[in-house]
């Protein structure tokens, strides 16, 4: 049995399937629990002193994070 | 600018065609889409494996990281295919035809744009592989795809046979789902495979200095 982190984002329940620090920013890869092939990538930011999970800035950041998580998952599966 | 952007850059909203799965993930991830709302990280909770196992069972995998890997690796592969397809059509000179066929005008309510379908159908008729070239135009045309396809198909003959519309063309060429109904999904999947195969042959020939 294993504990996983879950969170409700925009009314849907997601679980954390990966976390990465890239250039000092924490990125989180979430998969929908009901439909695990659907996913999103968010990052954390401090807003008004509170740690928040927020959307990425643009396509370039999304593609960069996507590649990084892809490599991480491939590496995890190989191990 | 990569080939995919270059292939589509002269059209309407000037963005490349995005694969549906990529677009879903992208829209769910970026703040500008309006979907991704700031959420306190403290809302994150630890959940027992029961939920996880349900999710794992859904995809038949045994590791949490594999679940993430499925979505991402499918998507990366689709993106690579999209880029390769766009690159193929660019190399085949479709960009120039599309630029010739493209028109835009201000109708008083704003800019509207479209394509001269005669220019496109002429090019399809003069090509060695009209099915593949038609697919190139299908990929590139970003407005009223179905209507434009219907018109183009009715203006072209394939192996000497004319079809009234896209549905007839799909049925005749075998682009049908398991129930025998014409399917754009089947069309996209099959034609993408054909283009990738053609591109592989082309790349190999080019590498070995063989002219085709």
Short mmCIF file of C-alpha atoms in Angstrom, two decimals:
data_model
loop_
_atom_site.label_atom_id
_atom_site.label_comp_id
_atom_site.label_asym_id
_atom_site.label_seq_id
_atom_site.Cartn_x
_atom_site.Cartn_y
_atom_site.Cartn_z
CA UNK A 1 0.00 0.00 0.00
CA UNK A 2 1.27 3.38 -0.87
CA UNK A 3 0.21 6.90 -0.04
CA UNK A 4 -0.12 9.36 -2.89
CA UNK A 5 -0.76 13.06 -2.91
CA UNK A 6 -4.10 14.12 -4.32
CA UNK A 7 -5.76 17.45 -4.88
CA UNK A 8 -8.92 18.81 -6.42
CA UNK A 9 -8.20 21.18 -9.29
CA UNK A 10 -11.10 22.86 -11.02
CA UNK A 11 -13.51 20.32 -9.60
CA UNK A 12 -11.58 17.21 -10.67
CA UNK A 13 -9.52 14.98 -8.44
CA UNK A 14 -5.90 14.62 -9.49
CA UNK A 15 -2.97 12.73 -8.07
CA UNK A 16 0.64 13.77 -8.15
CA UNK A 17 2.64 11.55 -10.49
CA UNK A 18 5.81 13.59 -10.56
CA UNK A 19 7.56 16.55 -8.99
CA UNK A 20 10.61 18.29 -10.40
CA UNK A 21 12.75 21.28 -9.54
CA UNK A 22 13.77 23.12 -12.69
CA UNK A 23 15.72 26.36 -12.45
CA UNK A 24 14.61 26.75 -8.86
CA UNK A 25 10.93 26.34 -9.68
CA UNK A 26 8.92 23.38 -8.46
CA UNK A 27 6.84 21.77 -11.21
CA UNK A 28 4.16 19.18 -10.49
CA UNK A 29 2.73 16.67 -12.92
CA UNK A 30 -0.86 15.71 -12.10
CA UNK A 31 -2.95 12.92 -13.63
CA UNK A 32 -6.71 12.77 -13.34
CA UNK A 33 -7.69 9.91 -11.06
CA UNK A 34 -10.79 9.03 -13.05
CA UNK A 35 -8.93 9.19 -16.35
CA UNK A 36 -5.17 8.88 -15.75
CA UNK A 37 -4.21 9.59 -19.35
CA UNK A 38 -5.50 13.13 -18.88
CA UNK A 39 -2.97 15.26 -17.16
CA UNK A 40 -1.70 18.74 -16.49
CA UNK A 41 1.50 20.35 -15.33
CA UNK A 42 1.47 23.19 -12.83
CA UNK A 43 4.07 24.96 -10.75
CA UNK A 44 4.20 26.40 -7.27
CA UNK A 45 4.48 30.08 -6.48
CA UNK A 46 4.17 32.15 -3.33
CA UNK A 47 1.26 34.56 -3.61
CA UNK A 48 0.57 36.93 -0.71
CA UNK A 49 2.79 34.78 1.49
CA UNK A 50 0.88 31.62 0.68
CA UNK A 51 2.22 28.70 -1.35
CA UNK A 52 -0.05 28.18 -4.33
CA UNK A 53 -0.27 25.81 -7.27
CA UNK A 54 -0.55 27.96 -10.37
CA UNK A 55 -0.70 27.62 -14.14
CA UNK A 56 2.36 27.83 -16.35
CA UNK A 57 3.20 31.02 -18.21
CA UNK A 58 3.21 29.90 -21.84
CA UNK A 59 3.71 27.13 -24.37
CA UNK A 60 7.49 27.25 -24.13
CA UNK A 61 7.33 26.59 -20.40
CA UNK A 62 4.77 23.81 -20.90
CA UNK A 63 6.90 22.11 -23.58
CA UNK A 64 10.02 22.42 -21.42
CA UNK A 65 8.29 20.87 -18.39
CA UNK A 66 6.68 18.20 -20.57
CA UNK A 67 10.06 17.09 -21.89
CA UNK A 68 11.56 17.08 -18.40
CA UNK A 69 8.75 14.94 -16.94
CA UNK A 70 8.86 12.64 -19.93
CA UNK A 71 12.56 11.98 -19.31
CA UNK A 72 11.91 11.50 -15.61
CA UNK A 73 9.17 8.94 -16.21
CA UNK A 74 11.25 7.01 -18.72
CA UNK A 75 14.12 6.94 -16.22
CA UNK A 76 11.79 5.83 -13.40
CA UNK A 77 10.42 2.99 -15.50
CA UNK A 78 13.90 1.82 -16.45
CA UNK A 79 14.95 1.57 -12.81
CA UNK B 1 10.84 28.23 -35.73
CA UNK B 2 10.27 24.51 -36.22
CA UNK B 3 8.75 23.02 -39.36
CA UNK B 4 5.36 22.60 -37.82
CA UNK B 5 5.09 26.29 -37.04
CA UNK B 6 6.49 27.24 -40.41
CA UNK B 7 3.98 25.00 -42.16
CA UNK B 8 1.03 26.69 -40.52
CA UNK B 9 2.39 30.15 -39.81
CA UNK B 10 0.65 31.92 -42.65
CA UNK B 11 -2.83 30.86 -41.61
CA UNK B 12 -5.47 32.60 -39.54
CA UNK B 13 -4.53 32.50 -35.93
CA UNK B 14 -0.93 31.63 -36.83
CA UNK B 15 -0.65 28.72 -34.50
CA UNK B 16 0.17 25.17 -35.45
CA UNK B 17 -2.51 22.53 -35.39
CA UNK B 18 -2.41 21.05 -31.96
CA UNK B 19 -3.21 17.45 -31.33
CA UNK B 20 -6.34 17.16 -29.22
CA UNK B 21 -4.54 15.45 -26.33
CA UNK B 22 -1.77 18.01 -26.39
CA UNK B 23 -4.28 20.84 -26.52
CA UNK B 24 -6.19 19.37 -23.55
CA UNK B 25 -3.04 19.04 -21.46
CA UNK B 26 -1.77 22.43 -22.56
CA UNK B 27 -5.05 24.20 -21.76
CA UNK B 28 -5.20 22.49 -18.37
CA UNK B 29 -1.68 23.63 -17.59
CA UNK B 30 -1.24 27.24 -18.64
CA UNK B 31 -2.71 30.18 -16.77
CA UNK B 32 -3.66 32.05 -19.95
CA UNK B 33 -6.21 29.39 -20.95
CA UNK B 34 -8.31 30.43 -17.98
CA UNK B 35 -8.62 26.77 -16.91
CA UNK B 36 -5.72 26.61 -14.48
CA UNK B 37 -6.81 28.51 -11.38
CA UNK B 38 -4.44 29.18 -8.46
CA UNK B 39 -5.05 26.59 -5.76
CA UNK B 40 -3.50 26.57 -2.27
CA UNK B 41 -0.87 23.86 -2.06
CA UNK B 42 -2.10 23.03 1.44
CA UNK B 43 -5.23 21.55 -0.19
CA UNK B 44 -3.05 18.67 -1.30
CA UNK B 45 -3.72 15.60 0.84
CA UNK B 46 -2.22 12.18 1.25
CA UNK B 47 -4.55 9.45 0.07
CA UNK B 48 -4.31 5.74 0.69
CA UNK B 49 -3.41 3.47 -2.15
CA UNK B 50 -6.98 2.35 -2.77
CA UNK B 51 -7.58 5.33 -5.05
CA UNK B 52 -4.22 4.87 -6.69
CA UNK B 53 -4.86 1.22 -7.35
CA UNK B 54 -8.13 2.12 -9.06
CA UNK B 55 -6.25 4.47 -11.31
CA UNK B 56 -3.51 1.94 -11.93
CA UNK B 57 -6.10 -0.69 -12.82
CA UNK B 58 -7.54 1.71 -15.39
CA UNK B 59 -4.39 1.64 -17.40
CA UNK B 60 -3.10 -1.79 -16.48
CA UNK B 61 0.20 -0.52 -15.16
CA UNK B 62 1.98 -1.29 -11.94
CA UNK B 63 3.81 1.93 -11.09
CA UNK B 64 2.53 5.38 -10.32
CA UNK B 65 5.18 6.91 -12.54
CA UNK B 66 3.98 4.73 -15.39
CA UNK B 67 0.58 6.40 -15.24
CA UNK B 68 2.19 9.74 -15.84
CA UNK B 69 4.41 8.20 -18.47
CA UNK B 70 1.52 6.93 -20.54
CA UNK B 71 -0.11 10.31 -21.02
CA UNK B 72 3.15 12.07 -21.65
CA UNK B 73 4.81 9.51 -23.90
CA UNK B 74 1.67 9.19 -26.07
CA UNK B 75 1.60 12.90 -26.39
CA UNK B 76 5.29 13.27 -27.18
CA UNK B 77 4.95 10.62 -29.89
CA UNK B 78 1.93 12.38 -31.37
CA UNK B 79 3.76 15.69 -31.39
CA UNK B 80 6.77 14.12 -33.08
CA UNK B 81 4.46 12.58 -35.69
CA UNK B 82 2.71 15.90 -36.26
CA UNK B 83 6.04 17.64 -36.77
CA UNK B 84 7.28 14.90 -39.13
CA UNK B 85 4.05 15.10 -41.16
CA UNK B 86 4.32 18.88 -41.40
CA UNK B 87 7.97 18.57 -42.40
CA UNK B 88 7.05 16.08 -45.12
CA UNK B 89 4.43 18.38 -46.64
CA UNK B 90 6.79 21.32 -46.44
CA UNK B 91 9.42 19.35 -48.33
CA UNK B 92 6.78 18.36 -50.88
CA UNK B 93 6.18 22.03 -51.62
CA UNK B 94 2.68 22.30 -50.22
CA UNK B 95 3.55 25.54 -48.48
CA UNK B 96 3.83 27.34 -51.80
CA UNK B 97 0.54 25.95 -53.05
CA UNK B 98 -1.15 26.90 -49.81
CA UNK B 99 0.23 30.40 -49.98
CA UNK B 100 -1.06 30.73 -53.54
CA UNK B 101 -4.47 29.39 -52.58
CA UNK B 102 -4.83 31.45 -49.42
CA UNK B 103 -6.93 34.62 -49.46
CA UNK B 104 -8.07 37.07 -46.83
CA UNK B 105 -10.32 40.09 -46.94
CA UNK B 106 -11.99 42.50 -44.61
CA UNK B 107 -15.75 42.08 -44.92
CA UNK B 108 -16.55 45.04 -42.70
CA UNK B 109 -16.90 42.91 -39.58
CA UNK B 110 -13.28 41.88 -39.51
CA UNK B 111 -10.74 39.83 -41.38
CA UNK B 112 -12.00 36.63 -42.99
CA UNK B 113 -9.87 34.13 -44.81
CA UNK B 114 -10.18 31.05 -46.95
CA UNK B 115 -8.63 29.08 -49.79
CA UNK B 116 -9.00 28.93 -53.54
CA UNK B 117 -10.06 25.33 -53.83
CA UNK B 118 -9.40 25.20 -57.58
CA UNK B 119 -5.71 25.87 -56.95
CA UNK B 120 -5.64 23.09 -54.36
CA UNK B 121 -7.56 20.57 -56.45
CA UNK B 122 -5.35 21.27 -59.48
CA UNK B 123 -2.31 20.46 -57.39
CA UNK B 124 -3.88 17.25 -56.07
CA UNK B 125 -4.81 16.13 -59.59
CA UNK B 126 -1.28 16.69 -60.85
CA UNK B 127 0.41 14.82 -57.99
CA UNK B 128 1.56 11.20 -58.05
CA UNK B 129 -0.22 10.43 -54.81
CA UNK B 130 -3.45 12.44 -54.56
CA UNK B 131 -4.52 10.74 -51.31
CA UNK B 132 -1.42 11.91 -49.47
CA UNK B 133 -1.55 15.41 -50.92
CA UNK B 134 -5.22 15.71 -50.01
CA UNK B 135 -4.29 14.77 -46.45
CA UNK B 136 -1.70 17.56 -46.47
CA UNK B 137 -4.37 20.09 -47.29
CA UNK B 138 -6.72 18.57 -44.76
CA UNK B 139 -4.05 19.12 -42.11
CA UNK B 140 -3.35 22.67 -43.11
CA UNK B 141 -6.85 24.01 -43.59
CA UNK B 142 -7.97 25.39 -40.28
CA UNK B 143 -11.49 26.61 -41.05
CA UNK B 144 -14.56 24.66 -42.13
CA UNK B 145 -12.47 21.52 -42.60
CA UNK B 146 -15.41 19.28 -43.44
CA UNK B 147 -16.96 21.71 -45.92
CA UNK B 148 -13.62 22.39 -47.60
CA UNK B 149 -12.84 18.69 -47.78
CA UNK B 150 -16.25 17.96 -49.30
CA UNK B 151 -15.64 20.52 -52.02
CA UNK B 152 -12.06 19.49 -52.76
CA UNK B 153 -13.00 15.79 -52.91
CA UNK B 154 -15.82 16.50 -55.36
CA UNK B 155 -13.36 18.32 -57.65
CA UNK B 156 -10.75 15.55 -57.79
CA UNK B 157 -10.70 11.99 -59.05
CA UNK B 158 -8.87 9.22 -57.26
CA UNK B 159 -7.71 6.36 -59.47
CA UNK B 160 -10.14 7.69 -62.04
CA UNK B 161 -13.09 7.66 -59.63
CA UNK B 162 -14.88 10.79 -58.48
CA UNK B 163 -16.65 11.01 -55.14
CA UNK B 164 -19.49 13.35 -54.23
CA UNK B 165 -18.17 14.20 -50.77
CA UNK B 166 -15.79 13.20 -47.99
CA UNK B 167 -18.04 10.46 -46.62
CA UNK B 168 -18.15 8.74 -50.00
CA UNK B 169 -14.40 9.11 -50.41
CA UNK B 170 -13.77 7.70 -46.90
CA UNK B 171 -16.10 4.75 -47.52
CA UNK B 172 -14.45 3.96 -50.87
CA UNK B 173 -10.90 4.20 -49.44
CA UNK B 174 -11.66 2.24 -46.28
CA UNK B 175 -11.42 5.09 -43.77
CA UNK B 176 -14.26 3.66 -41.71
CA UNK B 177 -14.70 2.78 -38.06
CA UNK B 178 -15.56 -0.64 -36.70
CA UNK B 179 -19.22 -0.06 -37.52
CA UNK B 180 -18.36 0.77 -41.11
CA UNK B 181 -19.06 4.49 -40.76
CA UNK B 182 -16.75 7.07 -42.38
CA UNK B 183 -14.35 8.31 -39.70
CA UNK B 184 -12.05 11.31 -39.56
CA UNK B 185 -10.18 9.65 -36.67
CA UNK B 186 -9.44 6.56 -38.78
CA UNK B 187 -8.52 8.82 -41.71
CA UNK B 188 -6.06 10.81 -39.60
CA UNK B 189 -4.47 7.72 -38.05
CA UNK B 190 -4.11 5.78 -41.30
CA UNK B 191 -2.89 8.73 -43.34
CA UNK B 192 -0.43 9.80 -40.65
CA UNK B 193 1.05 6.29 -40.77
CA UNK B 194 1.26 6.46 -44.58
CA UNK B 195 2.96 9.83 -44.55
CA UNK B 196 5.44 8.72 -41.91
CA UNK B 197 6.21 5.61 -43.97
CA UNK B 198 6.64 7.72 -47.10
CA UNK B 199 8.87 10.12 -45.23
CA UNK B 200 11.03 7.28 -43.96
CA UNK B 201 11.48 5.99 -47.51
CA UNK B 202 12.24 9.50 -48.72
CA UNK B 203 14.76 10.14 -45.93
CA UNK B 204 16.46 6.80 -46.55
CA UNK B 205 16.62 7.41 -50.32
CA UNK B 206 18.01 10.86 -49.77
CA UNK B 207 20.60 9.56 -47.30
CA UNK B 208 21.83 7.05 -49.87
CA UNK B 209 21.68 9.50 -52.77
CA UNK B 210 18.86 7.67 -54.53
CA UNK B 211 16.54 9.87 -56.54
CA UNK B 212 12.90 8.80 -56.65
#
